[in-house]
Coordinates of C-alpha atoms in Angstrom, one line a residue:
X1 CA -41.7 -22.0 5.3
X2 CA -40.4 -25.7 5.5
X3 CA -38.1 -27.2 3.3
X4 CA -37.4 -31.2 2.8
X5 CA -34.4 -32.1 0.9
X6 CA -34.4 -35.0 -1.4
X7 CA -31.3 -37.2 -2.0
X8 CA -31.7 -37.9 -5.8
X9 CA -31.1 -35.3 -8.3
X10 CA -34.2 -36.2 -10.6
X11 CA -37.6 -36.8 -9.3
X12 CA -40.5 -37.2 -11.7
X13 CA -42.6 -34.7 -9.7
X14 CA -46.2 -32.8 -11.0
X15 CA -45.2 -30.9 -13.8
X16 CA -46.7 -27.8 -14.5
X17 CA -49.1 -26.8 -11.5
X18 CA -51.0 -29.2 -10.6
X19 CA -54.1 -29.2 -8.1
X20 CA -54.3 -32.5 -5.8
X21 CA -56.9 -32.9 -3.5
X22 CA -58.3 -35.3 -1.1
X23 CA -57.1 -38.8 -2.5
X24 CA -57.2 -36.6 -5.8
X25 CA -60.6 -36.0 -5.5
X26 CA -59.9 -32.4 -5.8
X27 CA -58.5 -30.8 -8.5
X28 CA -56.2 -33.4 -10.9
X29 CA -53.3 -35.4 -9.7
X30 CA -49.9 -34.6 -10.2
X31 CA -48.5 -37.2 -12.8
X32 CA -46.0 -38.7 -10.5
X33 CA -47.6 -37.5 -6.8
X34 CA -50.5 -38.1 -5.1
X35 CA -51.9 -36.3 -1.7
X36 CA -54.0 -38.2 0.8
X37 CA -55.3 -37.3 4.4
X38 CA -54.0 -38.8 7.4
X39 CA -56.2 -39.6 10.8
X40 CA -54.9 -36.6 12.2
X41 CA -55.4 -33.8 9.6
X42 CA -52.7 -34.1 8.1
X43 CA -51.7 -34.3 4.2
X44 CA -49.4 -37.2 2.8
X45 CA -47.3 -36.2 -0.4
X46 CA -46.3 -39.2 -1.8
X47 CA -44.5 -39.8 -5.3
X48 CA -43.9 -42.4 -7.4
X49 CA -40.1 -42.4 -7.1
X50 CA -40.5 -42.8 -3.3
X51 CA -40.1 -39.1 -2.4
X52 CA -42.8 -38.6 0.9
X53 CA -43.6 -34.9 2.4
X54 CA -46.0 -34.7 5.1
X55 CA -47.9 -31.1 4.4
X56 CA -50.0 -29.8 8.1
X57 CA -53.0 -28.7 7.8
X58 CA -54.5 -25.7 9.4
X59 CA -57.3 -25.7 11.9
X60 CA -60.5 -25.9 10.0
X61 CA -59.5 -26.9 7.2
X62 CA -61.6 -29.4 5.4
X63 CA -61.4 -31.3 2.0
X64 CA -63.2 -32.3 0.4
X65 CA -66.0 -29.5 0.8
X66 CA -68.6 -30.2 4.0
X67 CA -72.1 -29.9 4.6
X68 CA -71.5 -27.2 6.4
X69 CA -70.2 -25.6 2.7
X70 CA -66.7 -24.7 4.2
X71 CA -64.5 -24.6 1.2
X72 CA -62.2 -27.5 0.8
X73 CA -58.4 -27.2 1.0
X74 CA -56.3 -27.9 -2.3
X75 CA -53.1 -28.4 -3.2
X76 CA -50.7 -27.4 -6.1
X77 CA -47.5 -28.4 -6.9
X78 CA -45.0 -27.0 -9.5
X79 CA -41.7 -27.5 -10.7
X80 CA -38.9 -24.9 -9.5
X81 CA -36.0 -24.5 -12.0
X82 CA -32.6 -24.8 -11.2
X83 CA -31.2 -21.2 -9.7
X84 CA -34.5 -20.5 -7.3
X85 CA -33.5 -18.7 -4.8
X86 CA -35.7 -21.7 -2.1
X87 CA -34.1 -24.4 -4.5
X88 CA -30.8 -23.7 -5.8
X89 CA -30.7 -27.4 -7.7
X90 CA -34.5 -27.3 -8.2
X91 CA -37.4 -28.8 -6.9
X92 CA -41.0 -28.5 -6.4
X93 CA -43.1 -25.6 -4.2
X94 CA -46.3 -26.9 -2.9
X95 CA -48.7 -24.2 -2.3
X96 CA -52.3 -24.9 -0.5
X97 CA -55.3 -22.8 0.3
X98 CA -59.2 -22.9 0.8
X99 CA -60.8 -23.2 -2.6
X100 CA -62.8 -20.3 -2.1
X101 CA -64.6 -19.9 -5.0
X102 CA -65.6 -23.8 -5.3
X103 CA -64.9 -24.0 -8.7
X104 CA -61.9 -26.7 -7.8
X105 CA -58.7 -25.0 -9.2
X106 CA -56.6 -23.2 -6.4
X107 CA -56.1 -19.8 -8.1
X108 CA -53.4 -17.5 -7.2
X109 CA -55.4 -15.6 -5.3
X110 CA -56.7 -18.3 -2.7
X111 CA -52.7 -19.5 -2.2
X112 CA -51.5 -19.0 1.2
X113 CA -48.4 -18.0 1.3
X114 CA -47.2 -18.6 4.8
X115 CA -48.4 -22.4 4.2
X116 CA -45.9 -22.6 1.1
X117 CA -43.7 -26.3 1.6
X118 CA -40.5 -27.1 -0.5
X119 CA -38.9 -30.1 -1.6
X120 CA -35.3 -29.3 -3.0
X121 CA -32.9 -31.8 -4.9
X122 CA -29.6 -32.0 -4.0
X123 CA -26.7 -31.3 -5.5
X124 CA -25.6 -34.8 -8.0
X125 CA -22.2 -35.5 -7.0
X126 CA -20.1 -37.7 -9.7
X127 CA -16.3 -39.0 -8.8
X128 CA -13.8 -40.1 -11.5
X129 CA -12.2 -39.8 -14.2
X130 CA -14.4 -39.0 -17.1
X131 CA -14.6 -38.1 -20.8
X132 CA -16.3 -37.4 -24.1
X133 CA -17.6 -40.4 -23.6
X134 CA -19.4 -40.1 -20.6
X135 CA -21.2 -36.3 -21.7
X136 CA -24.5 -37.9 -21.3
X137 CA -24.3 -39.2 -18.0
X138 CA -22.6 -35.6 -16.8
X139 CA -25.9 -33.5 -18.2
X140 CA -26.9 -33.9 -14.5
X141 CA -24.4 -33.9 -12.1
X142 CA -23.6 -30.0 -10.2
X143 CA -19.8 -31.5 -8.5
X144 CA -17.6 -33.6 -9.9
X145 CA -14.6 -35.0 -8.0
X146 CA -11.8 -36.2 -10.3
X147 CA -11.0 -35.6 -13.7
X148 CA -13.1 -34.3 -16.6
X149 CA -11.2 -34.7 -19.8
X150 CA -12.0 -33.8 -23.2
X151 CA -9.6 -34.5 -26.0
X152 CA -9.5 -35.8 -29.4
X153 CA -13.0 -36.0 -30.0
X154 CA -15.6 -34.8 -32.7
X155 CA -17.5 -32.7 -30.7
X156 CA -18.9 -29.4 -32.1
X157 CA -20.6 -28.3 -28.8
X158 CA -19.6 -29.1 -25.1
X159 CA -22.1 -28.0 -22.6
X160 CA -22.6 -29.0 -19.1
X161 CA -25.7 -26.9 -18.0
X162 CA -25.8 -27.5 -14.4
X163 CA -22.1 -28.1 -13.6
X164 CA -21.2 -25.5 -10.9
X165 CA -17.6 -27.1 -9.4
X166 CA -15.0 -29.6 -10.1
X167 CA -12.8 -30.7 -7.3
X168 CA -9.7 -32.6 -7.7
X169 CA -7.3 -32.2 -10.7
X170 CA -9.9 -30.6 -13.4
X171 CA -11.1 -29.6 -16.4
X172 CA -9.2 -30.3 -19.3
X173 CA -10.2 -29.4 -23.2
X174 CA -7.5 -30.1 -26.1
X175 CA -7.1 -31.4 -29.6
X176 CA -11.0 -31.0 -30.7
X177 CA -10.6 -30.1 -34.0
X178 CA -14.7 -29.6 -34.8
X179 CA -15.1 -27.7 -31.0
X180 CA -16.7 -24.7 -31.9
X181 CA -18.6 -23.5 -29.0
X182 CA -18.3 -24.6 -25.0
X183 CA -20.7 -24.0 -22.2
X184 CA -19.9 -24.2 -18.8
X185 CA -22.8 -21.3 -17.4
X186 CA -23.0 -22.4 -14.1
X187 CA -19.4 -23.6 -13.4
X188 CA -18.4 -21.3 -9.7
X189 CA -15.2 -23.0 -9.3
X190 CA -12.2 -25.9 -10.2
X191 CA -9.0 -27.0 -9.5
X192 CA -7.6 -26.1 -13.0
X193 CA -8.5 -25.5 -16.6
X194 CA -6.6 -26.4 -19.8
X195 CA -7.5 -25.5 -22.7
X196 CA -5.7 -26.1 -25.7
X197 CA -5.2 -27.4 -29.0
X198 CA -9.2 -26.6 -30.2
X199 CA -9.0 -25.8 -33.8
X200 CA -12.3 -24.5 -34.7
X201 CA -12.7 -22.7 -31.2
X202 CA -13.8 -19.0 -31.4
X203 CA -14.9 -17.8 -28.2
X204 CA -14.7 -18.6 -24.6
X205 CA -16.8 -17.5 -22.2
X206 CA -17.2 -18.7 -18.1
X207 CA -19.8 -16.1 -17.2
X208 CA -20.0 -17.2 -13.5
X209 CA -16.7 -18.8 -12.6
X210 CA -15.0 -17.2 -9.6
X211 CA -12.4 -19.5 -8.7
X212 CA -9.0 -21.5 -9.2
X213 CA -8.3 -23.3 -6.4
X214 CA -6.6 -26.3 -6.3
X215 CA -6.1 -29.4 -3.6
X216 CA -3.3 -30.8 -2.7
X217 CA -0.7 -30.9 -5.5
X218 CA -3.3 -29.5 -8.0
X219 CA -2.7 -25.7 -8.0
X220 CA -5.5 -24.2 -9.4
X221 CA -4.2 -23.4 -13.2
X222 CA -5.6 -21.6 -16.0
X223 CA -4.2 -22.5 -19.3
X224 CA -5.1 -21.4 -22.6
X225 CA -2.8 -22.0 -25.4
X226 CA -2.3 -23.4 -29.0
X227 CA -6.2 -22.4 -30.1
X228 CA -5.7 -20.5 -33.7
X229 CA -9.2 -19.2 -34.1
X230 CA -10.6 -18.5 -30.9
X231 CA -10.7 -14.0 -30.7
X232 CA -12.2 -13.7 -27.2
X233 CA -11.9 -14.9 -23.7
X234 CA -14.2 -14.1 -20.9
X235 CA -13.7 -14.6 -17.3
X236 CA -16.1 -11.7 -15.5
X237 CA -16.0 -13.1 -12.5
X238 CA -13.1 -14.6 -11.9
X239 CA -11.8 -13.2 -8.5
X240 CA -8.9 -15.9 -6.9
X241 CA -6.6 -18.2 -8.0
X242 CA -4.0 -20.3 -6.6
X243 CA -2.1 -21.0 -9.4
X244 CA -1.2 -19.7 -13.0
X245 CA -2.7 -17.7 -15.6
X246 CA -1.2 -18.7 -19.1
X247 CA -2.7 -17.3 -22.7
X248 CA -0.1 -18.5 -24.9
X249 CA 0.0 -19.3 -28.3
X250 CA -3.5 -18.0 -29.6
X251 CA -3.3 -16.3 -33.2
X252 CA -6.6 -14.9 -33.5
X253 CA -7.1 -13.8 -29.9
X254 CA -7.9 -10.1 -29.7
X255 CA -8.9 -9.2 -26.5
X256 CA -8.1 -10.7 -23.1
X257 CA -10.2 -9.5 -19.8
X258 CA -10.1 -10.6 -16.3
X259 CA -12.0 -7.9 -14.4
X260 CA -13.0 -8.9 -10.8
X261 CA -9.2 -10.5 -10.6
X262 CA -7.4 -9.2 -7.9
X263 CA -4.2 -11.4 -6.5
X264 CA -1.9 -14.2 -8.0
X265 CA -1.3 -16.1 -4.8
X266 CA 0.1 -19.5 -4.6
X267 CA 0.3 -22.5 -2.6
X268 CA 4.2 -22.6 -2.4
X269 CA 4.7 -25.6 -4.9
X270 CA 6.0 -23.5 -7.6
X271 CA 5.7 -20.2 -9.2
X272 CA 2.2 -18.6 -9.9
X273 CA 2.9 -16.7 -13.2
X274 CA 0.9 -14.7 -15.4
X275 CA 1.9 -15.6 -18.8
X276 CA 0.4 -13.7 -21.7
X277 CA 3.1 -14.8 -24.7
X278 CA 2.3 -15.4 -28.4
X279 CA -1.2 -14.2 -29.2
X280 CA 0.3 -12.3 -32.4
X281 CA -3.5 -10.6 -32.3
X282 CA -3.9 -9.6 -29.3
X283 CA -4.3 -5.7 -28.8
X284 CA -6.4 -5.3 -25.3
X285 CA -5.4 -6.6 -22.1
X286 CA -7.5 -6.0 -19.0
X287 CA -6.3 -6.9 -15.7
X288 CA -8.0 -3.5 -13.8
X289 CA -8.2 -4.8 -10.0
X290 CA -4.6 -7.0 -10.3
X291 CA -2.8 -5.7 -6.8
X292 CA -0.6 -8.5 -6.0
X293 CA 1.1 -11.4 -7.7
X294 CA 3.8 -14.0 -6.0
X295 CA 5.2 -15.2 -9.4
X296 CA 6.1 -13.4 -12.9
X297 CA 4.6 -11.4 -14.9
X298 CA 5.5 -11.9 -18.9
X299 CA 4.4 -10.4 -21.7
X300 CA 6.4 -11.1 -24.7
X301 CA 5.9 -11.6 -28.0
X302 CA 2.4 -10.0 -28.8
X303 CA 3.0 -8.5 -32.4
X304 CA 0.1 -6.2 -32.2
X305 CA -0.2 -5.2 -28.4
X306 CA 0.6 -1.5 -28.5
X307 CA -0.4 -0.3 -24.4
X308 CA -0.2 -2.4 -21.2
X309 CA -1.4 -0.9 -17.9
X310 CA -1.9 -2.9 -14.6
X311 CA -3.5 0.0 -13.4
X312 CA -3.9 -1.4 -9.5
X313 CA -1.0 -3.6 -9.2
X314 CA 0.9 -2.7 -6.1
X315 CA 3.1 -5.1 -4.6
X316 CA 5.3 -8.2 -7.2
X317 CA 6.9 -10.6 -4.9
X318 CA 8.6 -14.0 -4.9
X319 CA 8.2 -17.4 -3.5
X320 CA 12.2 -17.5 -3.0
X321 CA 13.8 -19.0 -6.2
X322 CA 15.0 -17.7 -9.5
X323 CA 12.3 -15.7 -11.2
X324 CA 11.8 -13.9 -14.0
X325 CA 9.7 -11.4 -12.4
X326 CA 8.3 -8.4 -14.8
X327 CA 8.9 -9.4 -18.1
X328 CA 7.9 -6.9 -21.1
X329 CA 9.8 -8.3 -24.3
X330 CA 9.4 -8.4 -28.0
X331 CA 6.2 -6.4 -28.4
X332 CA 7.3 -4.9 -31.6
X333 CA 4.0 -2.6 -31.6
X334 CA 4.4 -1.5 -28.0
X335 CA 4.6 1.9 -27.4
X336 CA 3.5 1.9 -23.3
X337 CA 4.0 0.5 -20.3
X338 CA 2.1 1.7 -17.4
X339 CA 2.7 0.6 -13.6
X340 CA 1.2 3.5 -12.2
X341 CA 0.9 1.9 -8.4
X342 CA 3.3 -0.5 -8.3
X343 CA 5.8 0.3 -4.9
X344 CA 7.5 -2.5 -4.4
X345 CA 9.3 -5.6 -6.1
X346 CA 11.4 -8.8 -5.3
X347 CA 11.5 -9.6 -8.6
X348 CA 13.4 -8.3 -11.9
X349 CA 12.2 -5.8 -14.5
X350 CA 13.0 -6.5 -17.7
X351 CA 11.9 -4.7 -20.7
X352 CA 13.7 -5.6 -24.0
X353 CA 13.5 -5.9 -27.3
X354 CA 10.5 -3.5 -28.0
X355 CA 10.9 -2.1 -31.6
X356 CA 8.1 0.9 -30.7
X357 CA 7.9 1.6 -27.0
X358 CA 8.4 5.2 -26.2
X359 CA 7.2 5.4 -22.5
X360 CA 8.3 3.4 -19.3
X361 CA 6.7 4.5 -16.2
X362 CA 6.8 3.6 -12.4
X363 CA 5.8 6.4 -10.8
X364 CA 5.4 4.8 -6.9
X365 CA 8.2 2.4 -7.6
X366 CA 10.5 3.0 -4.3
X367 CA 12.2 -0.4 -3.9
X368 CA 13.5 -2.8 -6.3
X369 CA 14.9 -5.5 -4.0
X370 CA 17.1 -8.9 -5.2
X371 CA 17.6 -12.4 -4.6
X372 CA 21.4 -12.4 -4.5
X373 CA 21.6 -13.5 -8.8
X374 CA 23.1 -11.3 -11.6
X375 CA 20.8 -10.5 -13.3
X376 CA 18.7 -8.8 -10.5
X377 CA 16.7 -5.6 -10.9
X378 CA 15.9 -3.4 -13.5
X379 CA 16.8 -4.2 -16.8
X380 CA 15.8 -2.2 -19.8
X381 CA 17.5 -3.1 -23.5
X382 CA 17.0 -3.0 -27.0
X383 CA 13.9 -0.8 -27.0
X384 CA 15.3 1.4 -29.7
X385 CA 12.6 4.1 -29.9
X386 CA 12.5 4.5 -25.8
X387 CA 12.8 8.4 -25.1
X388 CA 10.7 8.8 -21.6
X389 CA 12.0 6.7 -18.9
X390 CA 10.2 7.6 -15.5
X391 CA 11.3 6.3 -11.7
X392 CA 11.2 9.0 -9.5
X393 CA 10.8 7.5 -6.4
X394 CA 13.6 4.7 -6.6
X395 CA 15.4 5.0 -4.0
X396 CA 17.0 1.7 -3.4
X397 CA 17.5 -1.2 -5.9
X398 CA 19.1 -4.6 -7.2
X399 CA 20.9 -3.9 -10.0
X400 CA 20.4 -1.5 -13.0
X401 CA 21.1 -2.5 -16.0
X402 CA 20.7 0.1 -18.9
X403 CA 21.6 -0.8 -22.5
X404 CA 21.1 -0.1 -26.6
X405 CA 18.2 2.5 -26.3
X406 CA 19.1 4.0 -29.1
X407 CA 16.4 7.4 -29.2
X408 CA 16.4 7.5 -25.0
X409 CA 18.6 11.1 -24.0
X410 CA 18.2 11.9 -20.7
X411 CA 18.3 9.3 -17.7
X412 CA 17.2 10.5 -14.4
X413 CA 17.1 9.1 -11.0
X414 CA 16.0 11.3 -8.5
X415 CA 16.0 9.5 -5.2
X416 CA 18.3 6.6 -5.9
X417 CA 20.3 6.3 -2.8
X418 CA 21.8 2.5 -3.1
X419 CA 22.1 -0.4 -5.6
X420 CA 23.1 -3.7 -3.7
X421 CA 22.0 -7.3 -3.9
X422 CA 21.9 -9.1 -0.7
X423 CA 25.6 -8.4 0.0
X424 CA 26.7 -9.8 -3.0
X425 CA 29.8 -8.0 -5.0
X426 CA 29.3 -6.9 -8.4
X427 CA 25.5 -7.7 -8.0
X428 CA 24.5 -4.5 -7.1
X429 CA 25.6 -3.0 -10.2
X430 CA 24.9 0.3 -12.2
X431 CA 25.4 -0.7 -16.0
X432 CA 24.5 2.1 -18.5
X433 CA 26.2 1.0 -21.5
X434 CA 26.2 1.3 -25.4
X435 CA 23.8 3.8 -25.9
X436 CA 23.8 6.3 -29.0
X437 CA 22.2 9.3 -27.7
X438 CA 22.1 9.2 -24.1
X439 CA 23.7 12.1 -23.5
X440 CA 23.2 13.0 -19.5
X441 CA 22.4 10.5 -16.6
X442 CA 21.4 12.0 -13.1
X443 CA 21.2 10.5 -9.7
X444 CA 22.3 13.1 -7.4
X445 CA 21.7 11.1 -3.9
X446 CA 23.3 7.4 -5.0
X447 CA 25.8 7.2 -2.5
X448 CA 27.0 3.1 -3.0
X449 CA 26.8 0.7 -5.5
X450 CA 28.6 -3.0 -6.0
X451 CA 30.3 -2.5 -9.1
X452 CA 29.7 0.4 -11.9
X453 CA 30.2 0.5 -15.6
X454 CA 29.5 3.7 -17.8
X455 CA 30.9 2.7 -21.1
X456 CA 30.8 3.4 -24.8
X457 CA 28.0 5.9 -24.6
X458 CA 28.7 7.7 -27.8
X459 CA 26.9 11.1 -26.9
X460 CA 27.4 10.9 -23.0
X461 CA 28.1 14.6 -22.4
X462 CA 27.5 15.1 -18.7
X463 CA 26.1 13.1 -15.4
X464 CA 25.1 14.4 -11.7
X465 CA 26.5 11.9 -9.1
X466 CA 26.8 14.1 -6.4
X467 CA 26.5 11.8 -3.7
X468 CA 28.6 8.8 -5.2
X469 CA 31.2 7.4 -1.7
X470 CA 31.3 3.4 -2.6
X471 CA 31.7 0.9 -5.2
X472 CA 32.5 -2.2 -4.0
X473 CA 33.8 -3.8 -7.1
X474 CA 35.3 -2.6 -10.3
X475 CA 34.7 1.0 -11.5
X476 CA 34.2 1.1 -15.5
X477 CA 34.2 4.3 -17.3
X478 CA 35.4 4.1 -21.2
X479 CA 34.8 4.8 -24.7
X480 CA 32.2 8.2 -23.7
X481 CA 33.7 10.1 -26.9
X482 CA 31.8 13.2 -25.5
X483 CA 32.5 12.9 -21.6
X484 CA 35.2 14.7 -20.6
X485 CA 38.2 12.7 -19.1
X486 CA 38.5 15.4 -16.4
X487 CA 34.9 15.2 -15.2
X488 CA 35.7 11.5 -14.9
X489 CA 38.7 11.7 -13.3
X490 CA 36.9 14.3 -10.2
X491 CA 34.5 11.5 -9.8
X492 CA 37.1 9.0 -9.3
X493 CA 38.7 10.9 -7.0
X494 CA 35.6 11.8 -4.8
X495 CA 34.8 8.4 -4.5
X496 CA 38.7 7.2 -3.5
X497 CA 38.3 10.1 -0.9
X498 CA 35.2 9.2 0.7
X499 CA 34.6 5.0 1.2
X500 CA 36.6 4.2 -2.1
X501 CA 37.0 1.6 -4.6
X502 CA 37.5 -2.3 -3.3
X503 CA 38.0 -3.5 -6.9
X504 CA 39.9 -2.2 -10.1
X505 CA 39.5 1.0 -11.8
X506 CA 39.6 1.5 -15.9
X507 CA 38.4 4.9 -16.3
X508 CA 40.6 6.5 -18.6
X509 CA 40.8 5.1 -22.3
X510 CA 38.2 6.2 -25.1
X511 CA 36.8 9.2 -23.5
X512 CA 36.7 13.4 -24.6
X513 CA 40.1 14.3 -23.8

């Protein structure tokens, strides 16, 4: 099978199925094309916006019908719709065969198949910077280079039918106060997406959009913030980006699924976060094939999110700057966190300020590594109904930084071995402080840490530092009502005995005589 390509996106070609034959003496002309016969057998397409096929003919074949009686040869043409798998921007099919039956109609039946011809449109291309304004002349185009930018406008509906990519800076939807419904169906793929400020806007749905990738300075965003009403977003097949993810901001949204997305990778310019903050609504997040980021991950301030699981996320790394890392904060219905892969970090933990949360698990969690700032590692506050805190294979971290868990009892590290931050002194710290029923911490193979602190515990009973050689800054042990001085006191001196203590020692006020 042949296939011509036209250059302009719409041609006024037969509509329906048309039979042309012989200088349309057989069958009816299209209403735009006409077919004639050329000196050496072959057939002429020719339409009226200038659009010319040449068809060949086969041996033998003759039209109109001979004296002989050999059949004559016809023609039909009809329209192929955008999304045919010969024309993916439309077109026309011509089919031809013998009209067998001589009733002047090519029926299915007498099509040939193997003689089927194409004539495709091309994609529209349109390059600017457009708006509202210019919707009308848009209804055609499948690319746009440049901007597309739709704000402050009375619009109820926005649909682009045929749009499948925007390349340059983007598409950008805010402050649309009537918006109630966009369609983008065929959109594959653009350099970001805003969308924010919509009043009216309920649901949001990109059924075949794959990709964020941006060019040049434009990183390939998604943002979706500041739209009260809207309860849904849909991105099925949303696979890469190159840039950020942020859902801030959205009071009525519900439920939040990106299921085919599998990294967070950037482009170096600056941090590629997922940001899911503010959607006082929102109970379901779905990120199921997430395995990689290279920015942060927050997650604050959802009143009514009560589990988060990344179920496949594996690796959290950063692009070498200050980051916030793994942020879980102010979820005052949160009662999980799940990381049940996750193996490796350069970024912080922090989980704080969860009124609810009960569980905290990294089960694969083996290194929790720093930049070199303060607050580097894991650092897990204010959660005041926290009782199950689970990192059993941590063996080499940042900084920990435990504080005001009010329920949590027991805290265990089995295969800690070191906490430092890239050499710098009181960086690498182990803080467990003001807690009200912690009463035993465990981490029987920690052998150094930068600096150490292990105050005003108030049931601290008993701990399991077996192993403990080095700190390498000050040594903090006071106001554990319920710790034995003396247990405190053979720690000290196991440490002093083995590679010591570089910086000062307060170990003895406020503790179980």
């Amino acid at each position: 099978m042949k296939h011509a390509h036209l250059w302009l996106i719409t041609v006024a070609l037969c509509t329906g199925i048309a039979s042309c034959g012989n200088d349309g003496s057989n069958g009816n002309d299209g209403s735009s094309c006409t077919v004639s016969e050329a000196e050496d057998g072959t057939l002429r397409l020719v339409c009226d916006d200038g659009t010319e096929a040449i068809l060949p003919t086969q041996p033998g074949d003759t039209t109109p019908a001979d004296p002989d009686g050999n059949p004559s040869t016809l023609i039909a043409i009809s329209d192929l719709p955008e999304g045919d798998t010969s024309c993916p921007f439309g077109g026309v099919r011509i089919d031809m065969g013998a009209d067998a039956n001589n009733n002047g109609v090519l029926d299915k039946k007498e099509i040939d198949a193997e003689r089927a011809h194409y004539l495709c449109h091309s994609a529209e291309f349109c390059a600017g910077i457009f708006s509202a304004n210019d919707l009308d002349t848009l209804q055609s185009c499948h690319t746009i280079f440049g901007v597309l930018e739709i704000s402050n406008s009375d619009l109820q509906t926005l649909s682009l039918p045929k749009l499948t990519q925007i390349l340059g800076t983007g598409l950008g939807i805010f402050d649309n106060p009537a918006l109630t419904d966009v369609q983008f169906p065929k959109l594959i793929k653009s350099a970001e997406l805003y969308i924010n400020g919509n009043d009216a806007l309920e649901t949001l749905s990109f059924p075949e959009f794959e990709a964020l990738e941006g060019m040049g300075y434009s990183r390939g965003a998604l943002n979706i913030s500041q739209n009260p009403a809207l309860t849904d977003i849909q991105f099925p097949k949303l696979s890469r980006t190159s840039g950020n993810i942020h859902i801030i901001e959205n009071d009525a949204l519900e439920t939040l699924s990106f299921p085919e997305i599998e990294a967070l990778e950037g482009m170096g310019y600056s941090r590629n976060d997922l940001n899911i903050s503010q959607n006082p609504a929102l109970t379901d997040v779905q990120f199921p094939k997430l395995s990689r980021t290279l920015g942060d991950i927050r997650v604050t301030k959802n009143n009514a999110l009560e589990t988060l699981s990344f179920p496949e996320l594996e690796a959290l790394e950063h692009m070498g700057y200050s980051s916030d890392g793994l942020n879980v904060s102010q979820n005052p219905a949160l009662t999980d966190v799940q990381f049940p892969k996750l193996s490796r970090t350069s970024v912080n933990i922090n989980v704080a300020d969860n009124d609810a949360l009960k569980t905290l698990s990294f089960p694969e969690l083996e290194v929790l590594e720093g930049l070199g700032y303060s607050s580097d590692g894991l650092n897990v506050y204010n959660n005041p109904a926290l009782t199950d805190v689970q990192f059993p294979k941590l063996t080499q971290g940042a900084r920990i930084y435990f504080s005001q868990n009010d329920a949590l009892e027991t805290l265990s590290f089995p295969e800690l071995e070191i906490l430092e931050n890239m050499g710098y002194i009181y960086r690498g710290a182990l803080q467990i402080v003001d807690h009200l029923a912690l009463a035993h911490i465990s981490a029987p193979q920690l052998t150094q840490v930068d600096a150490w602190d292990c105050s005003r515990n108030e049931s601290l009973a008993s701990f399991n530092f077996a192993s403990m050689s080095g700190v390498y800054g000050n040594f903090t042990m006071v106001n554990n009502p319920n710790l034995p001085q003396s247990n405190i006191d053979d720690l000290v001196t196991q440490i002093e005995g083995r590679d010591g203590i570089s910086g000062s020692t307060s170990a003895s006020s406020g503790n179980k005589p």
